């Protein structure tokens, strides 16, 4: 982030103290902070006891093999039982769990009793197809109820899911299936997006045909899009045909608290995505606790809606596990925000009487651009809590969100966390915290955050530094799948016993935390994490490209945008024009990784700025991409390079 924007952020002076009426009924109380401070571990044990344990734990944290944590390790539980059966047994079977809305406007409502029955049948199906405790199952689905059913059914039998976002390419899917050695894939023919069916099954076919994905024995296909699909006899099975004869009874077995629950791949600083591993008891404790307190969930009356796709961590923690563990009623929407009209989200809030709404700054900014009239033509008065996640929310967007969507009444919780943290770490608590637009504010009770300098010492308030978590927490990742060394190196090597998040941050004078963006080569485009190295390797895999450098340039809507600089191998005449090359390479990246990684711009250059040791100086390329004056070039091996590049782009 440029120092200008930091200064404008820090001069933000608007404050929104809690409404006393809201505070009077708030779930979170100031006492939470006190209890957590007095005894952090008993505080977490207390939170864990909100769940149903088949064998109660006697041990809270085992940190003897740090940085590999074990939480509640001698306890056993079943995650799906906690999200389903327990609510039905408590007499809440008729409560709606999911109000699902397809993009074309078709709907399905599933009560807790119905969802439980579906999950039981799916669990029986998985078992019948040979899936056992510890086996990995890949999920590549649109946002349909079957995605939730599949995740919970896998959890129910102690297997491990790896959900791959439906926007990822066949190649990305292949890499993830292979890394996790998945035995089964659950996909759909296609799903609805932007008014038409986008096929998913062909990507699975391609992923399994390419390379060595021999571990996959079966592919279960949900019928959603109705599009034609190729069929591999003996491998492919229709989900609905397989499920129909299954028994709706299934007794959930308990598994140890540290049983792996899921792997979720995320981008790191190398070209290879890492499989973030989460386990059961600690993760569920963390997401249920945060979901209840951060969103002030009153499960009997609230209608909660998180707009994230189940393919991202937000969809795991705050669509599936947190809300269902808490017995919440929620909206699940398949499509894009602007299909078939730009007021679709507001229409859904009105239709279902949504009370708690959790989304991303990018979406808020794009709605802001479309003007106030669209949201103002819907009745949004049911809303009482708004949440933001994925990237810093600029104060302008924050205030717009509160005024136009929240009717000037609703608290906004800006929640900082990561795939690795499992659940929310830093956020205001509605009814307690006096809100400050643009700041993620305070560590949650039970979470210890600090901001350190390069030397590992805490920096004074008001100074920028590196965000660390200083104590283990229940939802923390338990490792990188199949690569314990990478886990140590990425998160623990820098500061020893403190978790290094990869984000820059500073505490202001009041002790509120401001996030300043990634400090590594990770981009954040529309709240989605992408790695410069991964996009660079996609670019150089194209036969035209000799070298590539990718940077994140600030973008009004998406936060950051991907900008690539490439050196073309073949004589430029053969590629016709730089425009043609740029077009082809943008498409190539989308095909290799997925549309979210498609560069906003590809610049064909003849040189890249490098230090004498050959390291690309991305800082200078960022200056070019953002149209700034180019910074200090004295450490470049060839100082004229930047002049050549910027002349060329002018
Ligand atoms: O840079 C931070 C940013 O998103 C990164 C985590 O990305 P991911 O693992 O994909 O998870 C996104 C959803 C939790 C962080 O390292 N980030 C996330 N939330 C915020 C944020 N930056 C600023 N403010 C936030 N509220």
XYZ file of C-alpha atoms and ligand atoms in Angstrom:
676
model
C 0.000 0.000 0.000
C 1.388 3.441 -0.840
C 2.225 5.682 2.093
C -0.421 8.147 0.860
C -3.227 5.684 1.238
C -1.960 4.588 4.644
C -1.958 8.160 5.834
C -5.448 8.783 4.548
C -6.605 5.633 6.281
C -5.059 6.608 9.552
C -6.583 10.049 9.467
C -10.032 8.450 9.389
C -11.732 9.851 12.434
C -15.354 8.705 12.238
C -16.456 6.537 15.152
C -19.616 4.519 15.578
C -20.231 3.560 19.203
C -22.554 0.612 19.828
C -26.262 1.261 19.963
C -27.329 0.641 23.604
C -30.393 -1.254 22.480
C -28.304 -3.575 20.349
C -25.807 -3.954 23.182
C -28.562 -4.930 25.593
C -29.290 -8.052 23.557
C -25.823 -8.786 22.226
C -24.476 -12.319 22.397
C -20.931 -11.174 23.104
C -20.300 -9.503 26.428
C -17.246 -7.571 27.629
C -16.753 -10.363 30.115
C -15.509 -12.575 27.252
C -12.361 -10.461 27.046
C -11.821 -10.726 30.767
C -12.312 -14.466 30.925
C -9.985 -15.051 27.983
C -7.381 -12.780 29.483
C -7.559 -14.399 32.895
C -7.047 -17.919 31.532
C -6.800 -18.333 27.794
C -6.797 -22.115 27.751
C -9.764 -22.548 30.065
C -11.564 -19.967 27.998
C -11.062 -22.101 24.882
C -12.004 -25.260 26.757
C -15.211 -23.527 27.767
C -15.923 -22.674 24.120
C -15.179 -26.253 23.084
C -17.671 -27.558 25.619
C -20.445 -25.834 23.668
C -20.015 -28.712 21.201
C -21.170 -32.266 21.661
C -18.268 -34.524 22.646
C -18.635 -38.289 22.544
C -15.607 -38.550 24.793
C -15.012 -35.341 26.729
C -11.459 -34.034 26.436
C -9.304 -33.613 29.510
C -6.423 -31.910 27.745
C -6.857 -28.497 26.123
C -3.648 -27.772 24.246
C -0.621 -29.918 23.603
C 2.092 -27.666 22.207
C 4.974 -29.961 23.068
C 5.638 -30.695 19.398
C 5.397 -27.036 18.331
C 4.594 -25.766 15.749
C 2.334 -28.807 15.410
C -0.546 -28.119 17.774
C -2.978 -30.614 19.230
C -6.179 -29.235 20.708
C -8.598 -31.227 22.859
C -6.667 -34.245 21.606
C -8.009 -36.939 23.915
C -11.621 -35.982 23.156
C -13.698 -37.537 20.391
C -16.585 -36.060 18.447
C -18.351 -36.228 15.132
C -18.322 -32.932 13.254
C -21.431 -33.671 11.178
C -23.370 -34.816 14.257
C -22.545 -31.461 15.813
C -23.797 -29.606 12.744
C -26.943 -31.689 12.253
C -28.224 -34.511 14.474
C -27.722 -32.598 17.673
C -30.095 -29.836 16.510
C -32.690 -32.350 15.361
C -32.453 -34.205 18.682
C -32.932 -30.891 20.468
C -36.287 -30.494 18.706
C -35.095 -28.071 16.032
C -35.568 -30.412 13.072
C -38.135 -28.124 11.468
C -35.888 -25.103 11.511
C -34.707 -24.131 8.040
C -31.017 -24.790 7.603
C -30.719 -23.683 3.983
C -32.793 -21.364 1.850
C -31.072 -22.181 -1.389
C -31.663 -20.056 -4.452
C -30.375 -21.032 -7.872
C -29.301 -18.331 -10.253
C -32.277 -18.865 -12.591
C -34.584 -18.381 -9.595
C -35.348 -22.007 -8.732
C -35.295 -22.636 -4.997
C -34.906 -25.410 -2.445
C -35.503 -25.240 1.262
C -33.874 -27.766 3.557
C -34.752 -27.992 7.216
C -32.263 -29.392 9.700
C -34.172 -32.684 9.653
C -34.057 -32.859 5.850
C -30.415 -31.862 5.629
C -29.558 -34.461 8.265
C -31.377 -37.167 6.305
C -29.601 -36.167 3.081
C -26.218 -36.242 4.760
C -26.932 -39.648 6.275
C -27.816 -41.055 2.869
C -24.733 -39.523 1.345
C -22.609 -40.947 4.157
C -24.046 -44.393 3.416
C -23.300 -43.888 -0.267
C -19.685 -42.912 0.354
C -19.208 -45.907 2.606
C -20.821 -48.182 0.005
C -18.359 -46.819 -2.556
C -15.425 -47.726 -0.371
C -14.577 -44.393 1.243
C -13.079 -44.873 4.689
C -11.738 -42.755 7.531
C -8.808 -40.663 6.323
C -9.511 -41.070 2.585
C -9.501 -37.868 0.578
C -12.478 -36.845 -1.531
C -12.285 -33.913 -3.947
C -15.335 -31.701 -4.420
C -15.726 -29.552 -7.536
C -19.246 -28.179 -7.399
C -21.239 -25.009 -7.841
C -22.962 -23.491 -4.794
C -25.761 -26.051 -4.577
C -27.058 -27.831 -1.451
C -25.202 -30.963 -2.572
C -21.918 -29.178 -1.900
C -22.894 -28.785 1.755
C -24.286 -32.321 1.890
C -21.105 -33.748 0.373
C -18.806 -31.902 2.761
C -20.783 -32.992 5.809
C -21.141 -36.583 4.609
C -17.396 -36.836 4.130
C -16.851 -35.355 7.586
C -19.421 -37.697 9.042
C -17.477 -40.803 8.082
C -14.133 -39.362 9.144
C -12.855 -38.862 5.604
C -11.183 -35.650 4.410
C -12.570 -33.256 1.823
C -10.658 -31.085 -0.544
C -13.017 -28.578 -2.115
C -11.709 -27.002 -5.296
C -13.383 -23.747 -6.321
C -15.453 -24.306 -9.475
C -13.702 -21.399 -11.198
C -10.364 -23.190 -11.153
C -9.159 -24.790 -14.366
C -8.806 -28.493 -15.133
C -5.078 -28.113 -14.616
C -5.495 -26.587 -11.150
C -7.981 -29.298 -10.292
C -5.591 -32.010 -11.499
C -2.752 -30.682 -9.362
C -4.984 -30.623 -6.277
C -6.421 -34.080 -6.859
C -2.948 -35.494 -7.311
C -1.422 -33.761 -4.330
C -4.160 -35.032 -2.020
C -4.347 -38.422 -3.779
C -8.118 -38.224 -3.795
C -10.005 -41.465 -4.208
C -13.272 -39.959 -5.351
C -14.398 -36.742 -7.000
C -17.827 -35.197 -6.499
C -18.761 -32.790 -9.260
C -21.767 -31.587 -11.260
C -22.574 -31.570 -14.956
C -22.504 -27.790 -14.680
C -23.853 -24.865 -12.698
C -25.505 -21.555 -13.448
C -23.385 -18.460 -13.742
C -24.091 -15.153 -15.453
C -27.266 -16.398 -17.035
C -25.928 -19.598 -18.537
C -24.696 -23.024 -17.628
C -20.962 -23.309 -17.186
C -19.830 -26.917 -17.509
C -17.807 -28.488 -14.696
C -17.687 -32.164 -15.617
C -15.408 -31.632 -18.673
C -12.770 -30.120 -16.382
C -12.889 -33.232 -14.200
C -12.598 -35.437 -17.292
C -9.619 -33.429 -18.493
C -8.000 -33.416 -15.046
C -8.288 -37.175 -14.764
C -7.148 -37.799 -18.334
C -4.045 -35.669 -17.958
C -1.219 -36.773 -15.758
C -1.319 -39.429 -13.211
C -4.575 -39.006 -11.275
C -4.857 -42.743 -10.978
C -5.925 -42.573 -7.358
C -9.455 -41.543 -8.407
C -11.712 -44.554 -8.584
C -15.111 -42.930 -9.036
C -16.679 -39.661 -10.046
C -20.079 -38.807 -8.586
C -21.942 -36.332 -10.760
C -24.690 -34.085 -9.445
C -27.216 -33.110 -12.114
C -27.583 -29.376 -11.994
C -26.889 -27.666 -15.315
C -28.680 -30.247 -17.472
C -25.868 -29.892 -20.017
C -24.614 -32.914 -21.966
C -21.627 -34.629 -20.466
C -19.227 -37.338 -21.557
C -19.436 -40.482 -19.483
C -16.741 -42.936 -18.485
C -18.494 -46.214 -17.805
C -17.439 -47.837 -14.579
C -16.041 -44.580 -13.234
C -18.818 -42.033 -13.466
C -22.008 -42.316 -11.430
C -24.996 -40.000 -11.122
C -25.306 -38.698 -7.583
C -29.124 -38.808 -7.569
C -29.257 -42.382 -8.872
C -26.742 -43.573 -6.336
C -28.350 -41.704 -3.448
C -31.949 -42.771 -4.060
C -31.663 -46.321 -2.723
C -29.573 -45.305 0.287
C -30.895 -45.598 3.807
C -31.643 -42.282 5.534
C -30.407 -43.743 8.800
C -26.755 -43.606 9.688
C -25.202 -43.590 13.106
C -22.364 -41.097 13.354
C -19.186 -42.555 14.833
C -16.961 -40.372 16.973
C -13.449 -39.539 15.756
C -10.515 -38.064 17.635
C -10.508 -34.265 17.847
C -7.351 -34.133 15.752
C -8.810 -36.232 12.934
C -8.202 -34.341 9.651
C -11.388 -32.624 8.470
C -10.298 -30.972 5.263
C -7.513 -29.808 3.033
C -7.943 -26.501 1.269
C -5.384 -25.363 -1.260
C -4.229 -21.789 -1.200
C -1.573 -19.811 -2.984
C 1.764 -19.239 -1.394
C 4.937 -17.619 -2.576
C 5.969 -20.489 -4.821
C 4.352 -21.790 -7.971
C 2.839 -24.744 -6.150
C -0.338 -24.188 -4.083
C -0.192 -25.560 -0.578
C -2.796 -27.836 0.948
C -3.768 -26.219 4.236
C -4.790 -28.924 6.683
C -7.518 -28.420 9.258
C -8.660 -30.921 11.857
C -11.921 -31.417 13.713
C -12.475 -30.387 17.342
C -10.385 -27.231 17.516
C -11.521 -25.990 14.124
C -15.200 -26.508 14.903
C -14.786 -24.818 18.292
C -13.156 -21.796 16.698
C -15.639 -21.330 13.845
C -18.724 -21.887 16.016
C -17.491 -19.474 18.695
C -16.545 -16.751 16.229
C -19.680 -17.164 14.153
C -21.875 -16.767 17.221
C -20.089 -13.816 18.765
C -18.830 -11.851 15.771
C -22.170 -11.955 13.967
C -24.262 -11.779 17.143
C -26.142 -14.856 16.030
C -29.568 -15.389 17.581
C -30.201 -18.704 15.877
C -33.956 -18.808 16.514
C -34.664 -15.551 14.728
C -31.756 -14.608 12.486
C -31.446 -15.271 8.779
C -27.785 -15.282 7.959
C -26.206 -14.936 4.534
C -22.546 -15.237 3.659
C -21.980 -14.696 -0.055
C -18.749 -16.705 -0.269
C -18.427 -19.725 -2.527
C -17.944 -22.998 -0.660
C -14.669 -23.362 -2.580
C -12.965 -20.785 -0.352
C -12.196 -20.891 3.350
C -14.967 -18.390 4.074
C -17.429 -20.855 2.563
C -16.029 -23.665 4.709
C -16.005 -21.790 7.997
C -18.905 -19.361 7.631
C -21.267 -21.129 5.235
C -20.860 -24.719 6.318
C -19.257 -25.400 9.686
C -19.785 -22.281 11.826
C -23.431 -21.563 10.961
C -24.516 -25.203 10.988
C -22.737 -25.944 14.268
C -24.755 -23.027 15.664
C -28.070 -24.195 14.195
C -28.404 -21.072 12.044
C -30.851 -20.505 9.209
C -29.061 -19.292 6.142
C -29.371 -18.258 2.538
C -27.220 -19.993 -0.039
C -27.098 -18.448 -3.508
C -25.665 -20.107 -6.572
C -25.117 -17.245 -8.952
C -23.423 -13.939 -9.546
C -24.564 -10.737 -7.785
C -25.767 -9.053 -10.956
C -27.723 -11.814 -12.678
C -30.311 -11.355 -14.030
C -30.284 -7.781 -12.709
C -27.900 -5.694 -10.615
C -30.227 -5.716 -7.607
C -30.249 -9.497 -7.227
C -28.527 -9.595 -3.843
C -30.765 -6.891 -2.394
C -33.773 -8.711 -3.767
C -32.662 -11.860 -1.939
C -32.154 -9.960 1.320
C -35.684 -8.610 0.982
C -37.133 -11.981 -0.021
C -35.650 -13.989 2.833
C -35.562 -11.233 5.436
C -31.798 -11.562 5.846
C -30.633 -10.139 9.164
C -26.872 -10.828 9.046
C -24.989 -10.269 5.803
C -21.313 -11.160 5.286
C -19.533 -10.252 2.064
C -16.339 -8.878 0.506
C -15.165 -5.291 -0.061
C -14.801 -5.861 -3.807
C -18.504 -6.589 -4.098
C -19.364 -3.577 -1.956
C -17.211 -1.315 -4.127
C -18.756 -2.536 -7.342
C -22.256 -1.972 -5.987
C -21.210 1.462 -4.818
C -20.247 2.323 -8.393
C -23.687 1.348 -9.642
C -25.283 3.933 -7.392
C -27.635 4.019 -4.429
C -30.876 3.743 -6.373
C -30.633 0.017 -6.909
C -30.321 -1.029 -3.255
C -32.681 1.741 -2.204
C -35.452 0.196 -4.274
C -35.474 -2.880 -2.002
C -36.542 -3.270 1.594
C -33.335 -3.979 3.480
C -34.728 -3.104 6.899
C -34.329 -6.681 8.179
C -30.536 -6.265 8.238
C -28.971 -5.798 11.654
C -25.319 -6.887 11.300
C -22.990 -6.516 8.311
C -19.631 -8.190 7.866
C -16.670 -7.772 5.550
C -13.820 -10.140 4.755
C -10.957 -10.893 2.411
C -9.157 -7.584 2.041
C -9.021 -4.214 3.728
C -12.266 -2.295 3.387
C -11.609 1.350 2.630
C -13.495 3.812 4.858
C -15.581 5.121 1.912
C -16.885 1.644 1.129
C -17.395 0.955 4.838
C -19.520 4.079 5.298
C -21.498 3.390 2.110
C -22.149 -0.170 3.257
C -23.471 1.048 6.579
C -25.504 3.946 5.198
C -27.010 2.480 2.064
C -27.212 -1.218 2.892
C -27.338 -1.024 6.670
C -29.752 1.940 6.788
C -27.247 3.876 8.898
C -28.004 1.529 11.802
C -26.096 -1.708 11.502
C -22.745 -2.434 13.040
C -20.122 -3.564 10.528
C -17.589 -6.171 11.518
C -14.436 -6.117 9.410
C -13.015 -9.569 9.996
C -9.333 -10.340 9.455
C -8.321 -13.952 9.093
C -6.850 -16.429 6.587
C -7.252 -19.903 5.158
C -4.556 -20.881 7.618
C -6.203 -19.415 10.703
C -9.399 -21.396 10.064
C -11.607 -18.749 11.606
C -11.836 -15.053 12.385
C -8.950 -13.662 14.435
C -9.390 -9.898 14.472
C -12.743 -8.140 14.433
C -14.976 -5.781 16.289
C -17.633 -7.422 18.442
C -21.020 -5.889 17.731
C -22.585 -4.295 20.760
C -19.201 -3.899 22.429
C -16.654 -2.309 20.128
C -16.862 1.300 19.050
C -16.472 0.937 15.288
C -13.798 2.628 13.242
C -14.210 2.444 9.435
C -11.197 0.884 7.691
C -9.725 -0.833 10.730
C -10.192 -4.533 11.483
C -9.909 -3.378 15.093
C -9.176 -5.842 17.894
C -8.034 -9.438 18.392
C -10.962 -11.585 19.484
C -11.035 -12.865 23.050
C -8.690 -15.864 23.118
C -6.531 -14.594 20.229
C -3.157 -12.928 20.747
C -1.838 -10.693 17.981
C 1.256 -8.528 17.778
C 3.018 -6.401 15.196
C 6.753 -6.972 14.977
C 9.664 -5.291 13.267
C 12.111 -7.184 11.040
C 14.198 -7.839 14.177
C 11.344 -9.644 15.894
C 10.709 -6.952 18.484
C 7.222 -5.440 18.805
C 6.993 -2.069 17.079
C 5.520 0.894 18.951
C 1.872 1.769 18.386
C 1.458 3.793 15.234
C 4.342 2.071 13.436
C 3.949 -0.486 10.685
C 5.338 -3.994 10.987
C 4.585 -7.664 10.441
C 1.468 -9.262 11.826
C 2.034 -12.306 14.035
C -0.134 -14.508 16.195
C 1.752 -15.028 19.415
C -0.146 -17.973 20.925
C -1.608 -21.086 19.296
C -5.360 -21.037 18.701
C -7.831 -23.905 18.172
C -8.635 -23.248 14.495
C -5.005 -22.949 13.404
C -3.816 -25.009 10.472
C -2.176 -28.229 11.536
C 0.230 -28.257 8.640
C 0.698 -28.243 4.892
C -0.543 -31.492 3.416
C 2.395 -33.819 2.815
C 4.976 -31.115 3.477
C 5.750 -30.462 7.154
C 8.903 -28.603 6.203
C 6.997 -26.077 4.131
C 4.709 -25.484 7.097
C 7.643 -24.711 9.377
C 9.425 -22.609 6.829
C 6.477 -20.515 5.712
C 4.931 -19.681 9.039
C 7.386 -20.343 11.854
C 10.921 -19.869 10.662
C 10.839 -16.111 10.691
C 9.929 -15.526 14.340
C 10.440 -18.891 16.003
C 7.497 -19.419 18.291
C 5.172 -16.890 16.667
C 2.974 -17.507 13.648
C 3.926 -15.212 10.766
C 0.819 -14.320 8.765
C 2.459 -12.642 5.759
C 0.505 -9.410 6.298
C 1.746 -5.956 7.154
C -0.168 -4.180 9.903
C -0.073 -1.478 12.506
C -1.810 -0.781 15.746
C -3.007 2.810 16.065
C -2.884 4.827 19.244
C -6.183 3.334 20.440
C -4.917 -0.216 19.947
C -6.987 -0.813 16.808
C -5.353 -2.878 14.085
C -5.008 -1.679 10.491
C -4.116 -4.200 7.811
C -1.655 -2.941 5.243
C -1.647 -5.747 2.672
C 0.623 -8.714 2.034
C 4.329 -8.395 2.559
C 5.173 -11.376 0.359
C 4.578 -12.184 -3.296
C 0.948 -13.001 -2.747
C -1.736 -10.966 -4.489
C -5.215 -10.309 -3.262
C -7.611 -9.910 -6.165
C -11.240 -9.448 -5.126
C -10.389 -11.039 -1.799
C -8.908 -14.098 -3.505
C -5.374 -15.100 -2.939
C -3.106 -15.583 -5.924
C 0.597 -16.131 -6.109
C 2.799 -14.121 -8.445
C 5.003 -17.201 -8.880
C 2.073 -19.363 -9.898
C 0.920 -16.890 -12.536
C 4.480 -16.441 -13.746
C 4.892 -20.162 -14.196
C 1.597 -20.314 -16.073
C 2.909 -17.566 -18.376
C 6.255 -19.207 -19.062
C 4.499 -22.477 -19.824
C 3.276 -20.748 -23.002
C 5.629 -21.414 -25.931
C 5.992 -17.712 -26.749
C 7.199 -16.619 -23.358
C 10.822 -16.500 -22.318
C 10.411 -14.712 -19.011
C 7.602 -13.252 -17.004
C 7.148 -11.086 -13.943
C 3.822 -10.522 -12.278
C 2.860 -7.788 -9.869
C -0.287 -6.659 -8.126
C -1.333 -3.159 -9.069
C -3.938 -1.375 -7.012
C -7.368 -1.477 -8.572
C -10.379 0.591 -7.613
C -12.780 -2.310 -7.583
C -10.850 -5.515 -7.076
C -8.352 -4.146 -4.541
C -5.442 -5.469 -6.557
C -5.237 -6.542 -10.173
C -2.777 -8.865 -11.870
C -0.345 -7.085 -14.175
C 2.202 -9.127 -16.104
C 5.395 -8.167 -17.865
C 6.653 -10.714 -20.372
C 9.610 -11.178 -22.635
C 8.572 -12.887 -25.843
C 10.874 -15.596 -27.168
C 9.958 -15.751 -30.804
C 10.700 -12.931 -33.130
C 8.018 -10.411 -32.372
C 7.035 -10.288 -36.022
C 5.796 -13.863 -35.713
C 3.389 -12.929 -32.960
C 1.912 -10.187 -35.135
C 1.334 -7.560 -32.462
C 1.936 -7.063 -28.779
C -1.844 -6.813 -28.422
C -2.277 -10.232 -29.920
C 0.350 -11.655 -27.578
C -1.296 -10.017 -24.596
C -4.691 -11.395 -25.547
C -3.377 -14.916 -26.024
C -1.437 -14.854 -22.773
C -4.336 -13.543 -20.730
C -6.437 -16.402 -22.066
C -3.631 -18.849 -21.391
C -3.415 -17.891 -17.713
C -7.204 -18.236 -17.359
C -6.970 -21.673 -18.892
C -4.025 -22.749 -16.775
C -5.209 -21.479 -13.393
C -8.718 -20.097 -13.706
C -10.431 -16.883 -14.747
C -9.679 -15.201 -11.406
C -5.971 -15.205 -12.267
C -6.372 -13.636 -15.740
C -4.058 -10.613 -15.878
C -5.711 -7.228 -16.262
C -2.782 -6.279 -18.472
C 0.083 -8.088 -20.128
C 2.937 -5.855 -21.216
C 5.429 -7.196 -23.736
C 8.862 -5.869 -22.792
C 12.384 -6.596 -23.925
C 13.987 -6.676 -20.483
C 12.962 -7.132 -16.869
C 14.497 -5.110 -14.062
C 16.801 -7.343 -12.045
C 19.273 -6.920 -9.263
C 22.843 -8.025 -9.800
C 21.949 -11.349 -8.190
C 19.168 -11.866 -10.730
C 16.172 -11.139 -8.534
C 13.322 -9.382 -10.298
C 12.603 -6.019 -8.716
C 8.834 -6.151 -8.547
C 8.681 -2.878 -6.662
C 9.752 -1.053 -9.833
C 7.303 -2.929 -12.007
C 4.553 -2.018 -9.575
C 5.513 1.628 -10.006
C 5.075 1.227 -13.760
C 1.821 -0.710 -13.428
C 0.344 1.921 -11.142
C 1.570 4.791 -13.300
C 3.851 6.180 -10.586
C 7.215 7.715 -10.916
C 9.749 4.925 -10.852
C 11.530 4.518 -7.528
C 15.179 3.994 -6.746
C 16.855 1.960 -9.502
C 20.409 2.026 -8.233
C 20.479 -1.653 -7.242
C 19.537 -2.760 -10.753
C 22.142 -4.666 -12.726
C 21.320 -2.462 -15.702
C 19.876 0.848 -14.622
C 18.645 1.766 -18.094
C 16.107 -1.071 -18.146
C 13.372 0.816 -16.371
C 13.709 3.744 -18.721
C 13.304 1.396 -21.665
C 10.264 -0.290 -20.130
C 8.460 2.886 -19.180
C 9.219 4.544 -22.540
C 7.788 1.575 -24.279
C 4.569 1.576 -22.313
C 3.967 5.253 -22.687
O -3.989 -10.330 3.392
C -5.026 -10.775 4.229
C -6.335 -10.696 3.492
O -6.547 -11.970 2.928
C -5.476 -12.849 3.286
C -6.015 -14.237 3.512
O -6.554 -14.729 2.321
P -7.323 -16.100 2.304
O -6.508 -17.127 2.982
O -7.719 -16.351 0.906
O -8.587 -15.863 3.197
C -9.510 -14.895 2.843
C -10.714 -14.995 3.741
C -10.423 -15.103 5.176
C -4.883 -12.242 4.516
O -3.550 -12.672 4.695
N -7.446 -10.370 4.387
C -8.413 -11.203 4.809
N -9.317 -10.537 5.554
C -8.905 -9.262 5.624
C -7.706 -9.154 4.886
N -7.038 -7.995 4.797
C -7.544 -6.931 5.423
N -8.689 -6.948 6.130
C -9.405 -8.080 6.255
N -10.538 -8.074 6.936
